[in-house]
CSV table of C-alpha atoms and ligand atoms in Angstrom, one decimal:
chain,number,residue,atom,x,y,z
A,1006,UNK,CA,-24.7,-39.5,-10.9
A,1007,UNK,CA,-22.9,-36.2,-9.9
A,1008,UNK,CA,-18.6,-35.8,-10.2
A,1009,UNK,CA,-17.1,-33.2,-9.0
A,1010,UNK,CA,-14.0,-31.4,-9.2
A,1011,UNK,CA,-11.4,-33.2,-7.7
A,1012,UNK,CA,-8.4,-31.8,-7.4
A,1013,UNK,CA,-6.9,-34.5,-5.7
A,1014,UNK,CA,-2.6,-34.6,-5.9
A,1015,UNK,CA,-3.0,-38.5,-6.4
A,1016,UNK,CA,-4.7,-41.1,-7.6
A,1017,UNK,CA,-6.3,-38.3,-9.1
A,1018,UNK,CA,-9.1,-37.2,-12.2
A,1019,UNK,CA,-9.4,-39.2,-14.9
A,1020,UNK,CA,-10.7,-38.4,-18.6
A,1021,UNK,CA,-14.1,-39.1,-18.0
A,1022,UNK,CA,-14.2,-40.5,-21.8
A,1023,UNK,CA,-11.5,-43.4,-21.1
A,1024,UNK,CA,-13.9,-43.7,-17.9
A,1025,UNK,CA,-17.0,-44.4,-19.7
A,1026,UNK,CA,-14.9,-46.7,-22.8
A,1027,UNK,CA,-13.6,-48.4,-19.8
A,1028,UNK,CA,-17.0,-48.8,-18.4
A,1029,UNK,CA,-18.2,-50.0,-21.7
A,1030,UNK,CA,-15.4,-52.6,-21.6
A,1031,UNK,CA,-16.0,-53.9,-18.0
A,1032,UNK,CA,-18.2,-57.3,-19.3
A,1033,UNK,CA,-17.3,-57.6,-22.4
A,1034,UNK,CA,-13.9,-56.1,-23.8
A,1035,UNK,CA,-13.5,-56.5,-26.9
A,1036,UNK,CA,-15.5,-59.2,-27.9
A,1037,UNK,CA,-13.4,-61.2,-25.5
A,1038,UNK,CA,-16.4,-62.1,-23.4
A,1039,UNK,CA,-14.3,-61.3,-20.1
A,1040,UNK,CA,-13.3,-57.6,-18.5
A,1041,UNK,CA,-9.5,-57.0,-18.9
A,1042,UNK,CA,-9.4,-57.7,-15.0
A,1043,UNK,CA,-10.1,-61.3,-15.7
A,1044,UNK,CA,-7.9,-62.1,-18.4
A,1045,UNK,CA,-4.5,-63.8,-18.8
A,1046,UNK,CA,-1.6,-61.1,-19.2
A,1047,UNK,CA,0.3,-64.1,-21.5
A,1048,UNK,CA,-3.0,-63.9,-23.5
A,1049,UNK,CA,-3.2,-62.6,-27.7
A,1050,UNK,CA,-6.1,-59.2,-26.1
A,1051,UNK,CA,-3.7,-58.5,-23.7
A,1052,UNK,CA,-0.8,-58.8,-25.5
A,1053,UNK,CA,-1.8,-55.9,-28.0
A,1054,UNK,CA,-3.2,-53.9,-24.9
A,1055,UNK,CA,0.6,-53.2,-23.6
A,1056,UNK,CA,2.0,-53.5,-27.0
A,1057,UNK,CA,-0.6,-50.7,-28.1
A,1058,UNK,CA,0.6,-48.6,-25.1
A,1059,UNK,CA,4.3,-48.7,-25.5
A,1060,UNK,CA,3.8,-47.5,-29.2
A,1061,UNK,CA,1.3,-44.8,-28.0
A,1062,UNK,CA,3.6,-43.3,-25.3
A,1063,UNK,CA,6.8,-44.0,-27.6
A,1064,UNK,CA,4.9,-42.0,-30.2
A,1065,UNK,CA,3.6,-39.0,-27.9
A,1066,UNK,CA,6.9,-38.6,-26.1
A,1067,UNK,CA,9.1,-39.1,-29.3
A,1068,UNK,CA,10.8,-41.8,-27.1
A,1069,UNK,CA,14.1,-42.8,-28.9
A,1070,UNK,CA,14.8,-46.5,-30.4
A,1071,UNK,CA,18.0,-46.9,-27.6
A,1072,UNK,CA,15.2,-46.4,-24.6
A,1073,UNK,CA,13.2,-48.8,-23.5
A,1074,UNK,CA,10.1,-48.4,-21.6
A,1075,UNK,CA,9.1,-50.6,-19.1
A,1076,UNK,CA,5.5,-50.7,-17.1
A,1077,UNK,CA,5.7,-52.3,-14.0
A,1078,UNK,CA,4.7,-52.3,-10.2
A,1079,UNK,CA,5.8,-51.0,-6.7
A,1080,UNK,CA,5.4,-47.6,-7.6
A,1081,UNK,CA,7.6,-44.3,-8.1
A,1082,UNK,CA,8.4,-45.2,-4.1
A,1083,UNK,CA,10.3,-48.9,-5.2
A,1084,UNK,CA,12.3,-47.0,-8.1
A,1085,UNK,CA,13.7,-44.9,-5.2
A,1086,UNK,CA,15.6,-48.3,-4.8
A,1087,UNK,CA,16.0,-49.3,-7.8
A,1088,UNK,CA,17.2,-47.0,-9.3
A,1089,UNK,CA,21.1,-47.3,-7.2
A,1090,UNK,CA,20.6,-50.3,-7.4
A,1091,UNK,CA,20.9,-50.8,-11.1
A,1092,UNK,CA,22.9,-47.6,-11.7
A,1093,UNK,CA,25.4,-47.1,-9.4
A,1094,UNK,CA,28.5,-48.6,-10.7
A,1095,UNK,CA,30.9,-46.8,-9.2
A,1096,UNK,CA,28.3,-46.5,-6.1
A,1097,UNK,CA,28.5,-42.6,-6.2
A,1098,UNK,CA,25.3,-40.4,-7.2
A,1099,UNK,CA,24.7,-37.1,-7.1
A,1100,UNK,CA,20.7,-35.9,-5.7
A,1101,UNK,CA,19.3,-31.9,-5.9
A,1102,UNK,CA,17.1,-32.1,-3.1
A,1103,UNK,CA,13.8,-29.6,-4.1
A,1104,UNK,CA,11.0,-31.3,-2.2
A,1105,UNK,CA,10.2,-33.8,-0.1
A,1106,UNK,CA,9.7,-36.6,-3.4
A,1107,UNK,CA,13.7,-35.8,-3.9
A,1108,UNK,CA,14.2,-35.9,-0.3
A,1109,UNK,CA,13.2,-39.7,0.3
A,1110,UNK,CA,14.7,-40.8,-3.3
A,1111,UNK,CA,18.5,-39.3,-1.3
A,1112,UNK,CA,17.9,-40.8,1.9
A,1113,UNK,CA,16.8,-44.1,0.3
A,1114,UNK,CA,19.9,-44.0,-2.1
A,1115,UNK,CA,22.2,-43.8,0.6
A,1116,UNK,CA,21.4,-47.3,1.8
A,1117,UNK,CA,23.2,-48.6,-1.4
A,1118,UNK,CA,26.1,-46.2,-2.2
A,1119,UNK,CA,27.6,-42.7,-1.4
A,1120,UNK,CA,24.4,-40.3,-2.3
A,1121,UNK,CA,25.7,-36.7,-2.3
A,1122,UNK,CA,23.5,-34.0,-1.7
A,1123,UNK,CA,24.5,-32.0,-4.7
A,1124,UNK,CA,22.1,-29.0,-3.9
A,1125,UNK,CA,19.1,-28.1,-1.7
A,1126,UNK,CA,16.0,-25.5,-1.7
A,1127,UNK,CA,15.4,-26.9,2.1
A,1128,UNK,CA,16.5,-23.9,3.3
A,1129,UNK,CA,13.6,-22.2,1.5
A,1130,UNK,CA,11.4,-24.5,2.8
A,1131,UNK,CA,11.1,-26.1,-0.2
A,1132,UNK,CA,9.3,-23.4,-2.1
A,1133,UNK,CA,11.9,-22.7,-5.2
A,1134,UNK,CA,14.3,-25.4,-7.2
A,1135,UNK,CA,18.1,-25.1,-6.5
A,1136,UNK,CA,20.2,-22.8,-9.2
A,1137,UNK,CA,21.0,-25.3,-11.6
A,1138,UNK,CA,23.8,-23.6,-13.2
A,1139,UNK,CA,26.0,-23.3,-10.1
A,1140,UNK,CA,26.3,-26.3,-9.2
A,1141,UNK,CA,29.1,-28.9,-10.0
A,1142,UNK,CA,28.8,-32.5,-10.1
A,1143,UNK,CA,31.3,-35.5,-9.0
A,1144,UNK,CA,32.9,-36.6,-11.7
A,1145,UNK,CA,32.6,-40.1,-10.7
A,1146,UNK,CA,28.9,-40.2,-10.2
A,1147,UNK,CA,27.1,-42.8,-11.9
A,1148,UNK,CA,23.7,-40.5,-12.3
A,1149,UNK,CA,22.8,-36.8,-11.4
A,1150,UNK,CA,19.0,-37.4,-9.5
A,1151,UNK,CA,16.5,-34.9,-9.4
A,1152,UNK,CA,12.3,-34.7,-9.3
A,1153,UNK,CA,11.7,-32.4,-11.5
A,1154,UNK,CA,7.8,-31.8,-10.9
A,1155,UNK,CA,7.3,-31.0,-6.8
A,1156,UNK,CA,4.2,-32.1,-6.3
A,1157,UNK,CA,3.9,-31.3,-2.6
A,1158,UNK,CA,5.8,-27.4,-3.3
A,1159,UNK,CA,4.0,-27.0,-6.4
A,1160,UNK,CA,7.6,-26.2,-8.0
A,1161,UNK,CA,9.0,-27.8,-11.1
A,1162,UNK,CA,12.5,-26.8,-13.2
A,1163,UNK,CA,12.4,-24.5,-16.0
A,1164,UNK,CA,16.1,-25.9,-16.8
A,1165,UNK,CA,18.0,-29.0,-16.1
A,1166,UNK,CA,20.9,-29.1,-14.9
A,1167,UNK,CA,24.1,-29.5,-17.6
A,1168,UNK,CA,25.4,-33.0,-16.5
A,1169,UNK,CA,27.5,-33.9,-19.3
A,1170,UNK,CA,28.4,-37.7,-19.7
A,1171,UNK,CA,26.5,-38.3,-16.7
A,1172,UNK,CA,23.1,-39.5,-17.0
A,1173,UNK,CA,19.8,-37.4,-15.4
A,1174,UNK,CA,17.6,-39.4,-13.7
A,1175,UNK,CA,13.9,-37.7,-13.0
A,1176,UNK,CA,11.2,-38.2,-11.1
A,1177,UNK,CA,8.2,-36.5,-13.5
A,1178,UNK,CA,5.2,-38.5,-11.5
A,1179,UNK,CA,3.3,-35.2,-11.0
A,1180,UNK,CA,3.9,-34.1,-14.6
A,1181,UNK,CA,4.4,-37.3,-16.7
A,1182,UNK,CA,2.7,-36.0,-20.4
A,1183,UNK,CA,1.8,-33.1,-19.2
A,1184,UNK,CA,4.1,-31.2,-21.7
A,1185,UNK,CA,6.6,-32.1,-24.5
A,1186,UNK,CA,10.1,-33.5,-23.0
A,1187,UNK,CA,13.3,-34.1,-24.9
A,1188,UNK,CA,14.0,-37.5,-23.9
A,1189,UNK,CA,17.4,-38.0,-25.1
A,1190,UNK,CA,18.5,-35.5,-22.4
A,1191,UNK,CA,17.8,-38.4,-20.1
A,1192,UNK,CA,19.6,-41.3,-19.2
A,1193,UNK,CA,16.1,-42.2,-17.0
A,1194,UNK,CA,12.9,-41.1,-16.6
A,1195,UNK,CA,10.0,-42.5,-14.9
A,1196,UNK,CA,7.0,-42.2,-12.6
A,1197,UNK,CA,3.9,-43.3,-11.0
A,1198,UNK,CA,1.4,-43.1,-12.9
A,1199,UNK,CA,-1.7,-42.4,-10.4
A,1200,UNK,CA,-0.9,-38.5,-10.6
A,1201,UNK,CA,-1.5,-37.4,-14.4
A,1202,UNK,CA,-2.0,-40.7,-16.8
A,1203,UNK,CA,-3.7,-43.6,-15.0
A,1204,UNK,CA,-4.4,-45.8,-12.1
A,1205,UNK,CA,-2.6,-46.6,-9.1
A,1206,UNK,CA,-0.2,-49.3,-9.4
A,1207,UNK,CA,1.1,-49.1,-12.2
A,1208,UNK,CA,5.0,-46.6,-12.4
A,1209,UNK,CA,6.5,-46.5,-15.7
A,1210,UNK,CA,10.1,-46.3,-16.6
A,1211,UNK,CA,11.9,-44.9,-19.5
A,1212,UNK,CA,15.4,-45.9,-19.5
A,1213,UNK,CA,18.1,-45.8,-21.9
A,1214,UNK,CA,19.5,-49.1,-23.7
A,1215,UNK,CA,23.2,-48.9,-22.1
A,1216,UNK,CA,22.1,-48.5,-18.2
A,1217,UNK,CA,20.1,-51.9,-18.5
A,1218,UNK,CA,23.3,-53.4,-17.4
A,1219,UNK,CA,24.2,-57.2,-16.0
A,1220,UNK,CA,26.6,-55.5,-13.8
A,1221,UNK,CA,24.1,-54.2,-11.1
A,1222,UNK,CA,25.0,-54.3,-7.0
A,1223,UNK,CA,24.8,-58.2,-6.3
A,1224,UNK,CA,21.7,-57.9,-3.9
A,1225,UNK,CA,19.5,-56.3,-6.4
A,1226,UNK,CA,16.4,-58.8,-6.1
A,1227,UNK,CA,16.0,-60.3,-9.8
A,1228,UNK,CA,12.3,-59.0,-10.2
A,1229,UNK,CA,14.1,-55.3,-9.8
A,1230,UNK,CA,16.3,-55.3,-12.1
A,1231,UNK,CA,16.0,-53.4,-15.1
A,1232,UNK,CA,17.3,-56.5,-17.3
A,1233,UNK,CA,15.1,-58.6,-16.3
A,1234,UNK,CA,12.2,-56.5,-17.4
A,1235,UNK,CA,13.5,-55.4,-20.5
A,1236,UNK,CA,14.4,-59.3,-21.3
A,1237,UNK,CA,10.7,-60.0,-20.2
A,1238,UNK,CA,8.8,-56.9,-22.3
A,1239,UNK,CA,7.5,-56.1,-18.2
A,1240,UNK,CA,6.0,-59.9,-18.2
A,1241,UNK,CA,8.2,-61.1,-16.3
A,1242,UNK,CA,5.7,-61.7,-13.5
A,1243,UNK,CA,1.9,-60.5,-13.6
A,1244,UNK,CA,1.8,-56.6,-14.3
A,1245,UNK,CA,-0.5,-54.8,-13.0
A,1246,UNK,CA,-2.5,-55.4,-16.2
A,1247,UNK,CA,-5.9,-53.3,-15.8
A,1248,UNK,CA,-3.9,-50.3,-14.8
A,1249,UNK,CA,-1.6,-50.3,-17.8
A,1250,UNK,CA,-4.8,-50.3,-19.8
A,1251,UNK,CA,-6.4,-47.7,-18.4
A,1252,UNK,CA,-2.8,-46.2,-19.5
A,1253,UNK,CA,-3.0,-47.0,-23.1
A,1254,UNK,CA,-6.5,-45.8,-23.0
A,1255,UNK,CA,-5.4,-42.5,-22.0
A,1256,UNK,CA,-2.7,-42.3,-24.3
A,1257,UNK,CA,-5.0,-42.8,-27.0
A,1258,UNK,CA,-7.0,-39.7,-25.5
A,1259,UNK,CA,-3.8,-37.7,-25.4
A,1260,UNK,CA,-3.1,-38.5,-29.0
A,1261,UNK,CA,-6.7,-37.4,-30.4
A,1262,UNK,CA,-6.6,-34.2,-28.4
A,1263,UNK,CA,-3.5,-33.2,-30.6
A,1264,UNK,CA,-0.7,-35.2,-28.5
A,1265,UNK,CA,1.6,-33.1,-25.8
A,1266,UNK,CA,2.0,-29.7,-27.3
A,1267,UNK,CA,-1.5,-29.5,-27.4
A,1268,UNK,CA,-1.8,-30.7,-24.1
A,1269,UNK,CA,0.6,-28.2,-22.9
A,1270,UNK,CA,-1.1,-25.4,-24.4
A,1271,UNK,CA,-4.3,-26.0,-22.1
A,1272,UNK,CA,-2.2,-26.9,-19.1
A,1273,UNK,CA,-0.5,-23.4,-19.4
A,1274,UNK,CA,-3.7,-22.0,-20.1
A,1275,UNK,CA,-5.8,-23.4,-16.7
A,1276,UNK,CA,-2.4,-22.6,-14.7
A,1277,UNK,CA,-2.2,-19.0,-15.9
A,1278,UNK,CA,-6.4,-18.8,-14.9
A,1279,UNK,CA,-5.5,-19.9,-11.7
A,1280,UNK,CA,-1.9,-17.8,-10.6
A,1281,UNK,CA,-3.1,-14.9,-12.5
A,1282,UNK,CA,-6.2,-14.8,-9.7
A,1283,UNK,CA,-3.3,-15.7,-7.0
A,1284,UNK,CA,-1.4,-12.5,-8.4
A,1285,UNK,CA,-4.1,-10.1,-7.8
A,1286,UNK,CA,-6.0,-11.5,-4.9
A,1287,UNK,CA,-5.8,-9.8,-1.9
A,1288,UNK,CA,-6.8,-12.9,0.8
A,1289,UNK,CA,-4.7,-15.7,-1.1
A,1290,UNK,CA,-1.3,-16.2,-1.9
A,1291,UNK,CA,0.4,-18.5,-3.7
A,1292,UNK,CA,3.5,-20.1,-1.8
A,1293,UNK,CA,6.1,-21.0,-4.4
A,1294,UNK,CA,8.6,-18.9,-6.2
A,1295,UNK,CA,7.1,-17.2,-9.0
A,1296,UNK,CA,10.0,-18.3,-11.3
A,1297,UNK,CA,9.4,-21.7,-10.8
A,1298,UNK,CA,5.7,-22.5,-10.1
A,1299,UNK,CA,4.1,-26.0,-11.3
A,1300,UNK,CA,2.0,-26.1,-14.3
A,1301,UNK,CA,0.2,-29.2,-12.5
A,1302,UNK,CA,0.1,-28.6,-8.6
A,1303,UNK,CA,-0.6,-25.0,-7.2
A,1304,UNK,CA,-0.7,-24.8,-3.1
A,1305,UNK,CA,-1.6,-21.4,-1.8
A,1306,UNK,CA,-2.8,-20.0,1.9
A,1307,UNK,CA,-4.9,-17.1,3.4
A,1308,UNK,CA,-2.2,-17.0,6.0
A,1309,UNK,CA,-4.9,-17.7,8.1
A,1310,UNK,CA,-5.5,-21.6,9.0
A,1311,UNK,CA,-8.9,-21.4,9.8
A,1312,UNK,CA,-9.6,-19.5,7.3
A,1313,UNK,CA,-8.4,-22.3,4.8
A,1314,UNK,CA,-10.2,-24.9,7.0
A,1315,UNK,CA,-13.6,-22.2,6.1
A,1316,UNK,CA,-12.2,-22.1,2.5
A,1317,UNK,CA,-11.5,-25.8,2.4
A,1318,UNK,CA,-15.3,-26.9,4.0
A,1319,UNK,CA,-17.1,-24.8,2.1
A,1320,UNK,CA,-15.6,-25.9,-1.4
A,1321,UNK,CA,-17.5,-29.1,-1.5
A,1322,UNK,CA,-20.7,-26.7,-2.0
A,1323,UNK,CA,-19.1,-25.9,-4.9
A,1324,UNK,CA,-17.8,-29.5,-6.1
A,1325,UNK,CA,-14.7,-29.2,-5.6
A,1326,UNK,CA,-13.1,-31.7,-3.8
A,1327,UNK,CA,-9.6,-32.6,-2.3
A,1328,UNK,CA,-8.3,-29.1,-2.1
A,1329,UNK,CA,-6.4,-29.7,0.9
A,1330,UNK,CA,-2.6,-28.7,0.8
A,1331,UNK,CA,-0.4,-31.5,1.8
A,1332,UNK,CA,-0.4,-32.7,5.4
A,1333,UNK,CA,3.2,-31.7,5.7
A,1334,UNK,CA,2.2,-27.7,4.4
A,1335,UNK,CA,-1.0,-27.0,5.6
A,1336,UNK,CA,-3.3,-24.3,3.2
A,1337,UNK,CA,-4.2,-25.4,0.0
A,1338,UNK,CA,-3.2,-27.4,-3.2
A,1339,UNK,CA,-4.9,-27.6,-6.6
A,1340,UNK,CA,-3.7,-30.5,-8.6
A,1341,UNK,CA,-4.9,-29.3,-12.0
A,1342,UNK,CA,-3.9,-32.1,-13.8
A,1343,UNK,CA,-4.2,-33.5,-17.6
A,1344,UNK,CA,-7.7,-34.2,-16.9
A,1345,UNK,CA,-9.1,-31.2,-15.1
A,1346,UNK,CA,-11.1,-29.8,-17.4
A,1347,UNK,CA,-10.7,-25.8,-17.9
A,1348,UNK,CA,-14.3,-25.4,-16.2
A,1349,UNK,CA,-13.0,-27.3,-13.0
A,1350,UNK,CA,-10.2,-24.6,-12.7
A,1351,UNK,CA,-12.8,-21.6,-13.9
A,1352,UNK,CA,-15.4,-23.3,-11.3
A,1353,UNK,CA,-12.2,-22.7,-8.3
A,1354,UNK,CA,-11.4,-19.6,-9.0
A,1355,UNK,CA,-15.0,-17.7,-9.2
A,1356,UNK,CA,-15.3,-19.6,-6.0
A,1357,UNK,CA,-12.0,-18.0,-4.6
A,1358,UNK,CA,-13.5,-14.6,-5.8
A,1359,UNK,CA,-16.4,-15.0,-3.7
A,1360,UNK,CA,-14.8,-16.1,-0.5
A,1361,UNK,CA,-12.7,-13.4,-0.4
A,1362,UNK,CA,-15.4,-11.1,-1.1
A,1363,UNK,CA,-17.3,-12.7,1.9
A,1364,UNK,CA,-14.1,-12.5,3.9
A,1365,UNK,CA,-12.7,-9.3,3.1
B,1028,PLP,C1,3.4,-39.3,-5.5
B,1028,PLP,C2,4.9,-39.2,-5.8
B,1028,PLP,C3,5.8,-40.2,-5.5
B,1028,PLP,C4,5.4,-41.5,-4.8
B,1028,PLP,O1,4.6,-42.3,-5.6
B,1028,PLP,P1,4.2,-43.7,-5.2
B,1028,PLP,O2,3.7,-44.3,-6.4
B,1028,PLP,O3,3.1,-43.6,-4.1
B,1028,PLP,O4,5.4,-44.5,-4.6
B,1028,PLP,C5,7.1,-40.0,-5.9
B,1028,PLP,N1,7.5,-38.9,-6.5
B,1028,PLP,C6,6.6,-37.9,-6.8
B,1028,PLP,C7,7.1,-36.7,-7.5
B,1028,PLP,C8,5.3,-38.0,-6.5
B,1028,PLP,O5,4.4,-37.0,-6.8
């Protein structure tokens, strides 16, 4: 057995310790005599599975009593729908537009209500976060939208935007636990969770108590509405059960590494590794704005493409894999997620420092 290191934007690395415990689980969990693939998610094993996991992510994000959090399935894609659909009362919403994540979550909400681009970074290609303190929002909107980790741009907020009574949705797939959040800030959070805490199909929601409302636009299907899945506990059809404990295993790996302070602390810490290196290289560049770069996703270029194919090729000699930039960008992107360990990022950048040596 060799890994690598993959630096995949999504589904991405995994802790290889809640790989091997799953592993060790995959006959016999538990005593149960089945894997956790095989068994009934109305069953007493699985029921403390996602009981154990809502507790775990309640405790590491200090998730207040009046949120509930809800695991379910479709993906951060489906909550692009969802999302108007269950809060847009007055059918008004205001979106900042910072990436192409944002993009698709405006343009979807318009099929259900008047979506108002409140701000853009287009303009800039993408490659800084609109000025949140100049903006102003409609008073009547139901929610102020934004993605607040670009994982394609690499570019996340240092700020949110001051929205009053109305409540801040966020996208955080590409950052979900990657740092400390203040969740009562929030009226909704949520994400996939195949970038920085688990498996694919499985996106989590964190939503507060008084937008879980009856009152959502008549033709939200029943399976989509928040309600019906806070009324159910996220039962309310099969969840996507191995996936949400892979979750809970994670969370528990999060929790014995000192929780999401800690966890910040070596995120910053691999990040600064790899922009400081950016910041004096002479060959590579990174491509967002300094002031707002991701802790989690870093694209850069040569500003040379086949250079970057060279670079790109000739990584896998080094194990490390999926360091591609987005189709939609070109260059490269290094997803240095949660589990990337610090030698993944040290193995990349003494890599970096040798190509451009060779290519100087
Ligand atoms: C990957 C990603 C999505 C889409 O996630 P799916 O689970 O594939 O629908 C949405 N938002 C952000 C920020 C992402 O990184």
């Amino acid at each position: 057995m060799s890994r690598v290191y993959n630096f995949s934007a999504g589904p991405a690395v995994l802790p290889e310790k809640v790989l091997l415990e799953a592993q060790a689980g995959m006959l016999d969990y538990n005593g149960t005599g089945m894997s956790v693939m095989e068994m009934s998610h109305r069953s007493a094993p699985f029921a403390q599975i996602i009981e154990t996991a809502e507790a775990d992510i309640r405790d590491l994000m200090s998730i207040p009593d009046n949120y509930h959090v809800l695991f379910l399935q479709g993906g951060a894609t489906q909550q692009f729908a969802a999302i108007p659909m269950n809060l847009m009362q007055n059918k008004v919403a205001d979106y900042i537009v910072s990436g192409s994540w944002s993009k698709k979550a405006f343009k979807e909400a318009k099929l259900y209500g008047d979506a108002r681009l409140a701000a853009s970074s287009e303009e800039e290609n993408f490659s800084t976060v609109p000025n949140v303190d100049s903006i102003t929002f409609s008073k009547d909107a139901d929610y102020v939208y934004i993605c607040q980790n670009e994982t394609i741009y690499g570019t996340r907020y240092t700020k949110l935007p001051e929205t009053g009574n109305i409540p801040l949705v966020s996208d955080v797939s590409s950052m979900f636990l990657s740092e400390p959040m203040d969740v009562s800030k929030y009226g909704l959070i949520y994400g996939g969770v195949q970038k920085n805490i688990g498996p694919a199909g499985v996106v989590i929601v964190i939503v507060r108590e008084d937008l879980v409302r009856e009152d959502v636009l008549p033709t939200t299907p029943t399976i989509m509405r928040y309600l019906t899945q806070v009324d159910a506990k996220s039962l309310s059809n099969t969840p996507p059960c191995w996936g949400i404990y892979i979750c809970g295993l994670v969370f528990k790996w999060l929790k014995e590494l000192g929780g999401l302070s800690a966890m910040k602390e070596i995120n910053e810490k691999k990040a600064a590794l790899l922009y400081d290196f950016l910041d004096s290289s002479k060959l590579f560049k990174g491509t967002a704005d300094r002031q707002y770069r991701s802790l989690m996703n870093v694209p850069f270029v040569t500003g040379d493409a086949e250079l970057d194919a060279k670079f790109i090729s000739e990584a896998k000699n080094h194990k490390i894999e999926s360091i591609k930039g987005h189709r939609s960008v070109g260059g490269m992107r290094a997803s240095i997620y949660n589990a990337m360990p610090l030698e993944g990022v040290e193995a990349l950048v003494a890599f970096m420092h040798q190509f451009e040596k060779e290519n100087a």
